[in-house]
Amino acid sequence: MNVRRATIKDVAEAAGVGVATVSRVLSGGSASPETRERVLAVATQLDYRPSALGRNLRQQRAGGIGLLLPDITDSFYGRLADGVLSCARAAGEPVVLGTTGDDPEREADQIGMLLEQGVERVVAVPTGDAEVWAPTLRAGLTTVFAHRSAPGHGGVPTVLADDRGGVRTAVDYLTGLGHRHIAYLGGPGQEQRVSAFLEALGALADPDLVVSARGSRDSAYAAAAGLFQRRPDLTAVLAGGNLLGEVAVLAARELDLRVPKDLSLVMFDDVPWAELCAPPLTVIAQPAEDIGYRAAELVLRAGGRRPRGVLLPTELIVRGSCGPRRAP
Amino acid sequence: MNVRRATIKDVAEAAGVGVATVSRVLSGGSASPETRERVLAVATQLDYRPSALGRNLRQQRAGGIGLLLPDITDSFYGRLADGVLSCARAAGEPVVLGTTGDDPEREADQIGMLLEQGVERVVAVPTGDAEVWAPTLRAGLTTVFAHRSAPGHGGVPTVLADDRGGVRTAVDYLTGLGHRHIAYLGGPGQEQRVSAFLEALGALADPDLVVSARGSRDSAYAAAAGLFQRRPDLTAVLAGGNLLGEVAVLAARELDLRVPKDLSLVMFDDVPWAELCAPPLTVIAQPAEDIGYRAAELVLRAGGRRPRGVLLPTELIVRGSCGPRRAP
DNA sequence: GTGAAAGCGCTAACAG
DNA sequence: CTGTTAGCGCTTTCAC
């Protein structure tokens, strides 16, 4: 049953050459056309596949890309992962996936595991700050951050959607509709957006209207419901992700707030169901897949000089969840 | 910058013992309490992490779990992956993720890659049939299928939701509502469900009402729209997945079919947005995460005798997308 | 209970 | 252009 795979030695013997020659031929080194052909033929015939195990040990690194995500069940991260996977597949590199649940400790564990595996390239949506990433970077990991930057790590190349621009567009849209009391319902790691939100609001800014939930659905729902109850003067809300958007419409329904009549809603991240929702949700689309693809590209191009970062555009897609401010 | 990690040799020297002793201590072998303590102390102090590279080569296998999925952006597979990840994390095993796009050729490529990496355990939602999996299994891969079984491979342990039961329940529900012309809108690898569907319908069965889409959204939409136009006598649809359900409501809207007045809809797979949809979708919930977790469990318990398969229950969740048959 | 040594498959340095 | 050889870090006999 369990057939031993052919090794480089088998190929060398069968081809009547040394192992080094086989290695050279297979990695595109110099060899006489004649030898090359013979080796290739034998390799094919023996169905030889070079063992990554031997190579990895020899080169002291495993190749492949480590991918660290807060939550793979979140559609946004699913699409981001898909982008990383396409790039990796094009490059023939395996992807090792780990989830952090937005928990820095768990993130550190996962990094440790990748290190142990010899993985040297990581694409991460970081959760921890400098504290947790510093040792990692010092250990020689090639790292690219995606979607979020880690506080205090300007040095790591980062691929981001233009969150600030997106927030500004959404806020302008909402204030243009007459809204004056606008809330931001956010999740972990959205400091950038919050600051952009406050900034865009200017004189209208009200820190009490900025709410941050933990990653879980329950916590998000509680945050939304709490906000809506606490501030009946609220007429518009910007939800910082599809999970937050979802609980926002749920909480609004529960409290008999009509969207968009009583409450206007803009959600970060365009998801297929936004169109199916009642009412269809106005969203800020983010190029999740591109983010992943670009990040993977960057991490694979480790040798050359890499740009410090990439900023991808967002887009406001107007559907039916926003209306003029309700009469007071 | 790039600091060399401590090796077993470093630890051995620092502790004044042989490398074999270090290895034994760290893998729970026998050693005098005294030696053990000293080795452990030195290891901690040196921040020693055994290199998986060395171990893998020595043991001729990489450990870890390979996970092969049709599409990681599909919420169902996202949740399945999450189940696999939790189990793997509990076991301290890395997970290598690959997507197949429901393409047998791509699936074969991914398998080849895993083999090359020395991965010996695979959890897969199979796309190819016996043809593509036979060599894999012969190569000694411990494989568990999840969510689907590969045609012609009774030998591989498989973790499934009770699709047949789910279909039967849905069909009974729909016929109980008076529906007589019920369609099944399916995707790749749903032969089981189709046969259960036809069977449950009995005399009502109409093969022309069974439509199968490729994996893509476009193809799914075309299939749904085509079906609705071709068969105006249709009053109910069972959609075989959340993507299919989504395009079904989109196509229905486009053709001015009211759900549930003109068309009743049951969708396989409960997703958070089913409740947000207008109308809220009646679904057959599948324990996606459990499927993944159980599959990972099985593949990790390679040594012992493994059950031939696991069947997990589905559940009909009635919401608002089904009504009595409209008057003819 | 412990150490010395072999060797997993591969690549790279060196000699021819 | 090609073969020989050392050695990556680890586990595992095999002696002691």
XYZ file of C-alpha atoms (C1' of nucleotides) in Angstrom:
688
model
C 0.000 0.000 0.000
C 2.193 2.744 1.316
C 4.633 3.003 -1.564
C 7.892 4.798 -0.979
C 8.256 7.764 -3.247
C 11.260 7.971 -5.510
C 14.128 10.047 -4.156
C 16.748 12.041 -5.937
C 19.124 9.172 -5.432
C 16.858 6.793 -7.284
C 16.696 9.162 -10.197
C 20.451 9.668 -10.190
C 21.121 5.968 -10.249
C 18.551 5.233 -12.901
C 19.950 7.992 -15.069
C 23.528 7.030 -14.383
C 24.485 10.438 -13.037
C 25.248 11.963 -9.650
C 22.610 13.414 -7.398
C 23.990 16.886 -7.838
C 23.331 16.734 -11.526
C 19.754 15.744 -10.955
C 19.358 18.598 -8.527
C 20.870 21.006 -11.015
C 18.746 19.870 -13.911
C 15.576 20.126 -11.888
C 16.324 23.575 -10.619
C 17.369 24.889 -13.973
C 21.114 24.824 -13.454
C 23.633 24.092 -16.145
C 23.819 20.668 -17.721
C 24.457 19.285 -21.161
C 21.296 19.029 -23.208
C 21.897 15.340 -23.460
C 22.155 14.773 -19.728
C 19.280 17.089 -19.026
C 16.994 15.168 -21.307
C 17.943 11.836 -19.848
C 17.442 13.019 -16.290
C 14.119 14.589 -17.124
C 12.964 11.420 -18.820
C 13.909 9.247 -15.895
C 12.335 11.641 -13.450
C 9.070 11.594 -15.321
C 9.176 7.874 -15.705
C 9.771 7.377 -11.980
C 7.151 10.008 -11.184
C 9.760 11.769 -9.128
C 8.651 14.709 -7.039
C 11.384 16.471 -5.101
C 10.628 16.281 -1.408
C 10.077 19.668 0.112
C 11.197 18.125 3.392
C 14.770 17.591 2.300
C 14.972 20.929 0.595
C 13.494 22.784 3.498
C 15.920 21.367 5.989
C 18.824 22.030 3.739
C 17.817 25.615 3.094
C 16.718 26.232 6.614
C 13.318 27.479 5.635
C 10.051 26.002 4.602
C 8.842 28.331 1.922
C 5.176 28.916 1.651
C 3.105 31.706 3.106
C 1.609 31.888 6.552
C -1.765 33.613 6.620
C -3.081 34.976 9.891
C -6.695 36.117 9.951
C -9.031 37.157 12.732
C -11.885 34.972 11.520
C -12.205 32.866 8.406
C -15.997 32.722 8.640
C -16.180 36.449 8.019
C -16.908 36.992 4.362
C -14.407 39.818 4.150
C -11.542 37.681 5.383
C -12.735 34.822 3.233
C -12.327 36.998 0.184
C -8.999 38.307 1.419
C -7.822 34.731 1.907
C -8.962 33.921 -1.587
C -6.752 36.674 -2.936
C -3.757 35.349 -1.062
C -4.493 31.847 -2.278
C -4.642 32.825 -5.935
C -1.341 34.608 -5.737
C 0.268 31.767 -3.843
C -1.076 29.213 -6.254
C 0.325 31.137 -9.177
C 3.686 31.019 -7.446
C 3.336 27.358 -6.495
C 3.566 28.148 -2.814
C 1.515 26.467 -0.109
C -0.483 28.580 2.329
C -0.654 27.795 6.022
C -3.774 29.297 7.523
C -4.283 30.310 11.123
C -6.995 32.325 12.826
C -6.455 34.655 15.740
C -9.974 35.582 16.846
C -8.548 39.062 17.279
C -6.711 37.826 20.332
C -3.072 38.951 20.533
C -2.148 35.953 22.627
C -3.564 33.545 20.150
C -1.863 35.497 17.420
C 1.449 35.067 19.182
C 0.835 31.326 19.453
C 0.141 31.080 15.776
C 3.276 32.993 14.941
C 5.233 30.616 17.119
C 3.781 27.717 15.255
C 4.665 29.176 11.894
C 8.185 29.812 13.078
C 8.446 26.248 14.254
C 7.305 25.085 10.834
C 10.019 27.133 9.261
C 7.562 29.381 7.463
C 9.347 32.592 6.638
C 6.729 34.704 4.976
C 3.615 35.912 6.668
C 0.618 37.847 5.538
C -1.331 38.972 8.560
C -4.284 41.045 9.594
C -2.542 42.009 12.798
C -4.222 42.054 16.148
C -1.367 42.605 18.523
C 0.794 45.687 18.528
C 4.523 46.246 18.376
C 4.950 44.169 21.493
C 3.894 40.928 19.852
C 5.311 41.596 16.408
C 8.734 42.864 17.324
C 10.210 39.452 18.205
C 8.663 38.025 15.077
C 10.268 40.553 12.835
C 13.559 40.189 14.610
C 13.365 36.451 14.010
C 13.685 37.250 10.334
C 10.110 36.728 9.251
C 9.185 38.556 6.094
C 5.901 40.126 7.031
C 3.222 42.059 5.231
C 0.220 43.428 7.021
C -3.131 43.464 5.281
C -6.274 45.455 5.997
C -4.894 46.825 9.270
C -1.561 48.096 10.380
C -0.117 47.168 13.726
C 0.200 50.103 16.075
C 3.791 51.180 16.210
C 5.072 49.296 13.195
C 5.692 51.691 10.402
C 8.410 49.455 9.079
C 6.202 46.647 7.889
C 4.790 46.959 4.372
C 1.040 47.197 4.595
C -1.765 46.789 2.114
C -4.812 48.759 3.086
C -8.106 49.841 1.710
C -8.491 53.571 1.828
C -10.455 53.505 5.056
C -10.064 57.169 5.767
C -11.347 58.075 2.334
C -14.208 55.655 2.671
C -15.210 57.048 6.014
C -15.031 60.576 4.711
C -17.203 59.729 1.712
C -19.776 58.045 3.908
C -19.847 60.881 6.407
C -20.192 63.457 3.654
C -23.008 61.476 2.142
C -24.804 61.245 5.456
C -24.353 64.881 6.443
C -25.462 65.825 2.944
C -28.690 64.004 3.739
C -29.098 66.282 6.708
C -27.928 63.979 9.475
C -26.354 65.579 12.486
C -26.107 62.773 14.997
C -24.112 60.055 13.309
C -22.601 57.082 15.112
C -19.701 54.819 14.292
C -20.151 51.197 15.237
C -16.717 49.640 15.070
C -14.747 46.513 15.813
C -11.204 45.670 16.874
C -8.356 47.468 15.196
C -10.287 50.317 13.638
C -8.519 53.241 15.215
C -7.767 54.700 11.811
C -11.374 54.772 10.875
C -12.494 56.251 14.144
C -10.049 59.078 13.854
C -11.084 59.690 10.263
C -14.693 59.595 11.355
C -14.251 62.181 14.053
C -12.201 64.316 11.739
C -14.729 64.197 8.904
C -17.522 65.099 11.282
C -15.710 68.196 12.500
C -17.947 70.187 14.770
C -20.556 67.455 14.630
C -18.207 64.931 16.215
C -19.488 63.289 19.378
C -17.207 60.719 21.014
C -20.165 59.200 22.810
C -21.436 58.099 19.423
C -18.363 56.003 18.750
C -18.871 52.465 19.952
C -16.433 49.606 19.676
C -17.444 45.967 19.880
C -15.311 42.912 20.415
C -15.156 40.439 17.605
C -18.103 38.269 18.599
C -21.599 38.532 17.204
C -23.115 38.808 20.672
C -20.863 41.607 21.690
C -21.559 43.387 18.431
C -25.299 43.057 18.878
C -25.114 44.320 22.425
C -23.070 47.281 21.306
C -25.544 48.178 18.579
C -28.653 47.734 20.696
C -27.087 49.636 23.570
C -26.155 52.509 21.317
C -29.598 52.762 19.760
C -31.300 52.775 23.132
C -28.928 55.186 24.748
C -29.121 57.726 21.986
C -32.607 58.085 20.580
C -31.456 61.275 18.909
C -29.323 59.191 16.599
C -30.421 59.256 12.970
C -27.559 57.601 11.137
C -24.955 54.986 11.758
C -21.823 53.842 9.993
C -21.109 50.174 10.631
C -17.472 49.157 10.419
C -17.869 45.766 8.784
C -20.432 43.296 7.543
C -20.911 41.698 10.933
C -21.543 45.071 12.509
C -23.928 45.976 9.711
C -25.836 42.789 10.199
C -26.348 43.272 13.917
C -27.219 46.910 13.311
C -30.198 46.009 11.143
C -31.159 43.261 13.604
C -31.008 45.609 16.565
C -32.867 48.324 14.686
C -35.674 45.925 13.880
C -35.845 44.746 17.426
C -36.225 48.311 18.641
C -38.753 49.146 15.929
C -36.502 51.598 14.219
C -37.290 51.723 10.522
C -34.380 51.773 8.127
C -34.005 54.215 6.511
C -36.956 56.222 7.831
C -35.838 56.393 11.442
C -32.271 55.350 10.973
C -29.923 55.581 8.025
C -27.283 52.892 7.743
C -24.051 52.675 5.817
C -22.032 49.505 6.123
C -18.369 48.924 5.453
C -17.807 46.041 3.074
C -20.019 45.113 0.198
C -21.353 41.585 0.511
C -23.710 39.765 -1.835
C -26.556 39.803 0.655
C -26.456 43.588 1.021
C -28.622 43.722 -2.067
C -31.001 41.109 -0.699
C -31.532 42.827 2.590
C -34.669 44.780 3.371
C -33.914 47.515 2.623
C -30.889 46.934 0.379
C -27.856 48.238 2.187
C -25.799 51.210 1.135
C -22.188 50.173 1.533
C -18.567 51.165 1.236
C -17.074 48.458 -0.941
C -13.550 47.323 -0.182
C -11.442 45.279 -2.592
C -10.900 42.419 -0.157
C -9.540 40.000 -2.697
C -7.146 42.548 -4.140
C -5.880 43.331 -0.696
C -5.011 39.690 -0.191
C -3.488 39.317 -3.615
C -1.327 42.378 -3.324
C -0.185 41.440 0.143
C 0.830 37.994 -1.062
C 2.651 39.533 -3.991
C 4.572 41.792 -1.666
C 5.547 39.051 0.710
C 6.760 36.860 -2.128
C 8.846 39.625 -3.602
C 10.951 39.597 -0.488
C 14.273 40.141 -2.185
C 13.709 43.336 -4.130
C 12.943 46.633 -2.516
C 9.344 46.605 -1.563
C 7.090 49.600 -1.473
C 6.283 50.734 2.031
C 2.630 50.217 1.472
C -0.271 50.027 -0.889
C -3.534 51.917 -0.594
C -6.506 50.530 -2.494
C -9.594 52.613 -3.252
C -12.976 52.113 -1.650
C -16.288 52.941 -3.237
C -19.594 54.121 -1.887
C -22.425 52.083 -3.349
C -25.752 53.734 -2.738
C -28.688 51.403 -2.281
C -31.667 51.870 -0.046
C -30.628 52.123 3.553
C -30.144 55.840 3.823
C -32.668 58.603 3.707
C -33.000 62.247 4.693
C -32.933 63.021 8.383
C -36.315 62.286 9.873
C -38.290 65.255 11.067
C -37.365 65.939 14.710
C 18.879 41.148 12.544
C 18.250 37.627 11.409
C 19.174 35.778 14.555
C 19.851 32.082 14.317
C 17.465 30.095 16.410
C 18.846 27.757 19.041
C 19.190 24.150 17.935
C 19.026 20.964 19.895
C 22.783 20.903 19.868
C 22.991 24.270 21.577
C 20.699 23.049 24.285
C 22.638 19.838 24.719
C 25.925 21.647 25.101
C 24.547 24.231 27.457
C 23.007 21.529 29.592
C 26.069 19.333 29.416
C 24.204 16.362 27.976
C 23.950 14.631 24.632
C 21.475 15.652 21.987
C 19.648 12.369 22.366
C 18.855 13.191 25.951
C 17.434 16.545 25.009
C 15.291 14.935 22.382
C 14.044 12.368 24.870
C 13.226 14.879 27.539
C 11.324 17.082 25.137
C 9.285 14.266 23.742
C 8.480 12.812 27.127
C 10.926 9.933 27.078
C 12.727 8.566 30.097
C 15.304 10.654 31.894
C 16.332 11.207 35.469
C 14.295 13.941 37.125
C 17.480 15.829 37.665
C 18.559 15.770 34.046
C 15.061 16.508 32.873
C 14.865 19.608 34.978
C 18.199 20.920 33.860
C 17.418 20.364 30.187
C 14.036 21.984 30.504
C 15.539 24.979 32.247
C 18.190 25.460 29.606
C 15.646 25.024 26.832
C 13.433 27.708 28.290
C 16.336 29.983 28.899
C 17.559 29.637 25.345
C 14.021 29.975 24.043
C 14.516 26.734 22.204
C 11.816 25.642 19.786
C 12.390 22.302 18.102
C 12.543 22.805 14.359
C 9.758 21.039 12.560
C 12.062 20.933 9.562
C 14.515 18.542 11.135
C 11.830 16.383 12.633
C 9.847 16.219 9.450
C 12.767 15.056 7.409
C 13.753 12.510 9.965
C 10.239 11.108 10.232
C 9.573 11.376 6.565
C 6.379 13.277 7.002
C 5.383 16.819 7.676
C 2.493 16.478 10.025
C -0.258 19.004 9.751
C -3.508 18.780 7.895
C -4.152 19.627 4.292
C -7.553 21.182 3.713
C -9.023 21.168 0.226
C -12.117 23.270 -0.345
C -14.029 24.293 -3.452
C -14.225 27.955 -2.464
C -13.161 29.692 0.712
C -15.346 32.728 0.017
C -18.446 30.578 0.391
C -19.758 31.036 3.901
C -20.454 27.338 4.241
C -16.883 26.351 3.494
C -15.651 29.180 5.648
C -17.458 27.694 8.598
C -16.289 24.218 7.695
C -12.729 25.483 7.571
C -13.216 27.089 10.943
C -14.178 23.727 12.397
C -11.082 22.117 10.969
C -8.944 24.942 12.302
C -10.246 24.666 15.853
C -9.593 20.973 15.962
C -6.158 21.366 14.440
C -5.282 24.146 16.805
C -6.281 22.035 19.777
C -3.925 19.387 18.468
C -1.179 21.871 17.721
C -1.186 20.989 14.050
C -0.808 23.479 11.217
C -3.368 23.565 8.419
C -2.414 23.978 4.789
C -5.315 25.380 2.820
C -5.980 24.930 -0.865
C -8.999 25.703 -3.008
C -10.133 23.659 -5.957
C -12.872 25.749 -7.542
C -14.665 22.444 -8.000
C -12.199 21.624 -10.721
C -10.818 18.067 -10.557
C -7.659 19.079 -12.333
C -6.936 21.843 -9.893
C -7.761 19.457 -7.106
C -5.182 17.024 -8.424
C -2.597 19.816 -8.539
C -3.271 20.727 -4.957
C -2.947 17.133 -3.870
C 0.368 16.964 -5.640
C 1.508 20.029 -3.790
C 0.504 18.617 -0.439
C 2.321 15.403 -1.219
C 5.405 17.348 -2.115
C 5.193 19.166 1.188
C 5.059 15.871 2.981
C 1.566 16.497 4.295
C 0.058 13.156 5.124
C -3.408 13.977 6.315
C -6.046 15.562 4.183
C -9.542 16.765 4.825
C -11.240 17.408 1.515
C -14.544 18.366 0.009
C -13.823 16.201 -3.012
C -14.482 17.307 -6.542
C -12.867 14.586 -8.584
C -13.956 10.978 -8.530
C -12.137 7.710 -7.930
C -9.854 8.489 -10.840
C -8.172 11.431 -9.140
C -8.242 10.108 -5.596
C -7.021 6.592 -6.168
C -3.350 7.512 -6.654
C -3.560 9.798 -3.668
C -4.838 7.116 -1.390
C -2.316 4.643 -2.724
C 0.409 7.152 -1.921
C -0.477 6.651 1.713
C -2.391 9.832 2.377
C -4.766 9.593 5.291
C -7.892 11.127 3.851
C -11.269 12.121 5.193
C -13.961 13.508 2.970
C -16.247 16.195 4.280
C -19.641 17.385 3.059
C -19.474 15.257 -0.083
C -18.298 11.776 -0.858
C -16.254 11.046 -3.944
C -18.068 8.832 -6.403
C -16.686 5.327 -6.177
C -14.796 5.693 -2.922
C -16.645 3.884 -0.212
C -13.370 3.230 1.542
C -12.682 6.794 2.640
C -14.243 7.889 5.931
C -16.692 10.651 5.237
C -18.389 13.256 7.383
C -21.681 14.332 5.923
C -24.721 16.320 6.831
C -27.846 14.287 6.443
C -28.615 15.667 3.020
C -31.164 13.034 2.151
C -33.046 13.669 5.345
C -32.877 17.399 4.826
C -34.179 17.132 1.297
C -36.980 14.845 2.415
C -38.028 17.232 5.165
C -38.014 20.173 2.792
C -39.966 18.323 0.135
C -42.538 17.130 2.663
C -42.902 20.656 3.936
C -43.412 22.016 0.458
C -45.847 19.328 -0.667
C -47.706 19.803 2.600
C -48.159 23.411 1.554
C -49.824 22.131 -1.578
C -46.992 22.504 -4.041
C -46.907 20.112 -6.955
C -44.255 21.536 -9.234
C -41.117 21.770 -7.176
C -37.667 22.344 -8.603
C -34.219 21.541 -7.314
C -31.549 24.092 -8.091
C -28.257 22.393 -7.429
C -24.521 22.750 -7.756
C -21.536 20.469 -8.330
C -21.388 17.206 -6.433
C -24.985 17.062 -5.298
C -25.989 13.739 -6.814
C -27.087 12.447 -3.437
C -29.466 15.280 -2.937
C -30.915 15.044 -6.395
C -31.657 11.383 -5.983
C -33.204 12.009 -2.566
C -35.207 14.818 -4.099
C -36.646 12.703 -6.875
C -37.324 9.913 -4.451
C -39.118 12.107 -1.937
C -41.250 13.602 -4.663
C -42.395 10.172 -5.827
C -45.067 10.536 -8.470
C -44.554 14.295 -8.490
C -40.959 13.961 -9.634
C -40.083 15.800 -12.829
C -36.486 15.541 -14.029
C -36.915 18.690 -16.070
C -37.222 20.545 -12.797
C -33.783 19.502 -11.646
C -31.193 22.032 -12.683
C -27.495 21.948 -11.976
C -25.250 24.980 -12.062
C -21.481 25.185 -12.179
C -19.811 26.769 -9.215
C -19.799 30.372 -10.426
C -22.340 33.002 -9.487
C -23.064 33.807 -13.116
C -23.742 30.241 -14.011
C -25.951 29.876 -10.973
C -27.939 32.975 -11.850
C -28.379 31.827 -15.416
C -29.568 28.453 -14.233
C -32.118 29.990 -11.868
C -33.418 32.564 -14.316
C -33.598 29.986 -17.093
C -35.541 27.620 -14.913
C -38.041 30.224 -13.805
C -38.684 31.340 -17.348
C -38.929 27.904 -18.818
C -41.369 26.638 -16.229
C -43.954 29.202 -15.279
C -45.936 26.402 -13.665
C -43.253 26.174 -10.993
C -44.400 27.190 -7.524
C -41.580 26.100 -5.271
C -37.803 25.781 -5.377
C -35.277 24.028 -3.225
C -31.898 25.728 -3.575
C -28.895 23.541 -2.858
C -26.672 26.067 -1.116
C -26.475 29.670 -0.051
C -25.111 30.842 -3.376
C -27.946 29.144 -5.199
C -30.460 30.590 -2.766
C -29.083 34.048 -3.295
C -29.332 33.929 -7.057
C -32.785 32.380 -6.778
C -34.163 35.395 -4.943
C -32.331 37.720 -7.310
C -33.712 35.951 -10.379
C -37.196 35.831 -8.885
C -37.145 39.582 -8.293
C -35.902 40.226 -11.761
C -38.777 38.218 -13.213
C -41.309 39.833 -10.896
C -42.039 36.652 -9.049
C -43.073 37.387 -5.465
C -41.586 35.242 -2.766
C -43.481 33.513 -1.249
C -46.686 34.484 -3.043
C -45.704 33.299 -6.497
C -42.747 31.183 -5.549
C -41.839 29.390 -2.351
C -38.158 29.018 -1.603
C -36.219 26.746 0.694
C -32.478 27.130 0.811
C -29.853 24.682 1.932
C -27.547 26.172 4.541
C -28.510 28.651 7.183
C -26.544 31.860 6.911
C -26.851 34.970 9.048
C -28.338 37.007 6.247
C -31.192 34.543 5.687
C -32.985 36.350 8.466
C -32.252 39.758 7.002
C -33.512 38.903 3.563
C -36.878 40.079 2.335
C -38.633 37.826 3.002
C -36.590 35.967 5.614
C -35.529 32.687 4.087
C -36.713 29.284 5.204
C -33.649 27.095 5.296
C -32.238 23.680 5.971
C -29.478 24.320 8.471
C -26.319 22.242 8.211
C -23.716 22.022 10.965
C -20.874 23.218 8.789
C -18.460 23.826 11.614
C -19.139 20.447 13.180
C -18.566 18.777 9.869
C -15.130 20.331 9.697
C -14.316 19.590 13.301
C -15.340 15.967 13.094
C -13.493 15.471 9.849
C -10.328 16.890 11.370
C -10.779 14.672 14.403
C -11.066 11.639 12.194
C -8.048 12.447 10.121
C -5.934 13.024 13.205
C -7.002 9.760 14.762
C -5.274 7.957 11.938
C -3.903 5.104 13.999
C -6.969 3.667 15.634
C -9.812 2.126 13.730
C -11.875 4.898 12.366
C -15.594 4.778 11.822
C -16.555 4.506 8.191
C -18.462 7.688 8.343
C -20.373 10.221 10.351
C -23.810 11.587 9.540
C -24.781 14.887 11.149
C -28.392 16.034 11.404
C -29.884 18.887 9.454
C -32.750 21.032 10.579
C -35.553 22.800 8.780
C -35.868 26.358 10.011
C -39.127 27.893 8.905
C -39.078 31.616 8.250
C -40.975 33.537 5.664
C -40.094 32.359 2.188
C -42.673 29.633 1.774
C -46.424 29.870 1.426
C -49.299 27.810 0.187
C -49.429 27.073 -3.497
C -50.798 30.052 -5.314
C -54.167 29.608 -6.933
C -53.685 28.239 -10.461
C 19.750 6.574 32.180
C 22.659 8.304 28.776
C 25.789 9.330 24.721
C 27.643 8.424 20.071
C 26.425 7.955 15.572
C 23.631 7.020 11.538
C 20.812 8.948 8.255
C 16.192 11.053 6.426
C 16.409 14.029 0.937
C 18.184 17.675 -0.532
C 21.536 21.597 -2.110
C 25.884 23.896 -2.490
C 30.822 24.049 -2.302
C 34.513 22.119 -4.283
C 37.388 19.248 -7.156
C 38.056 17.262 -11.227
C 29.858 19.977 -17.338
C 29.701 16.645 -13.609
C 30.551 13.724 -9.373
C 31.765 13.558 -4.445
C 30.868 15.101 -0.169
C 29.373 17.708 3.862
C 25.737 18.881 6.559
C 20.970 21.243 7.609
C 18.144 19.495 12.923
C 16.190 15.959 14.404
C 14.931 11.021 16.148
C 16.280 6.556 16.927
C 18.808 2.468 17.379
C 22.627 0.577 19.774
C 26.123 0.294 23.153
C 27.621 1.365 27.446
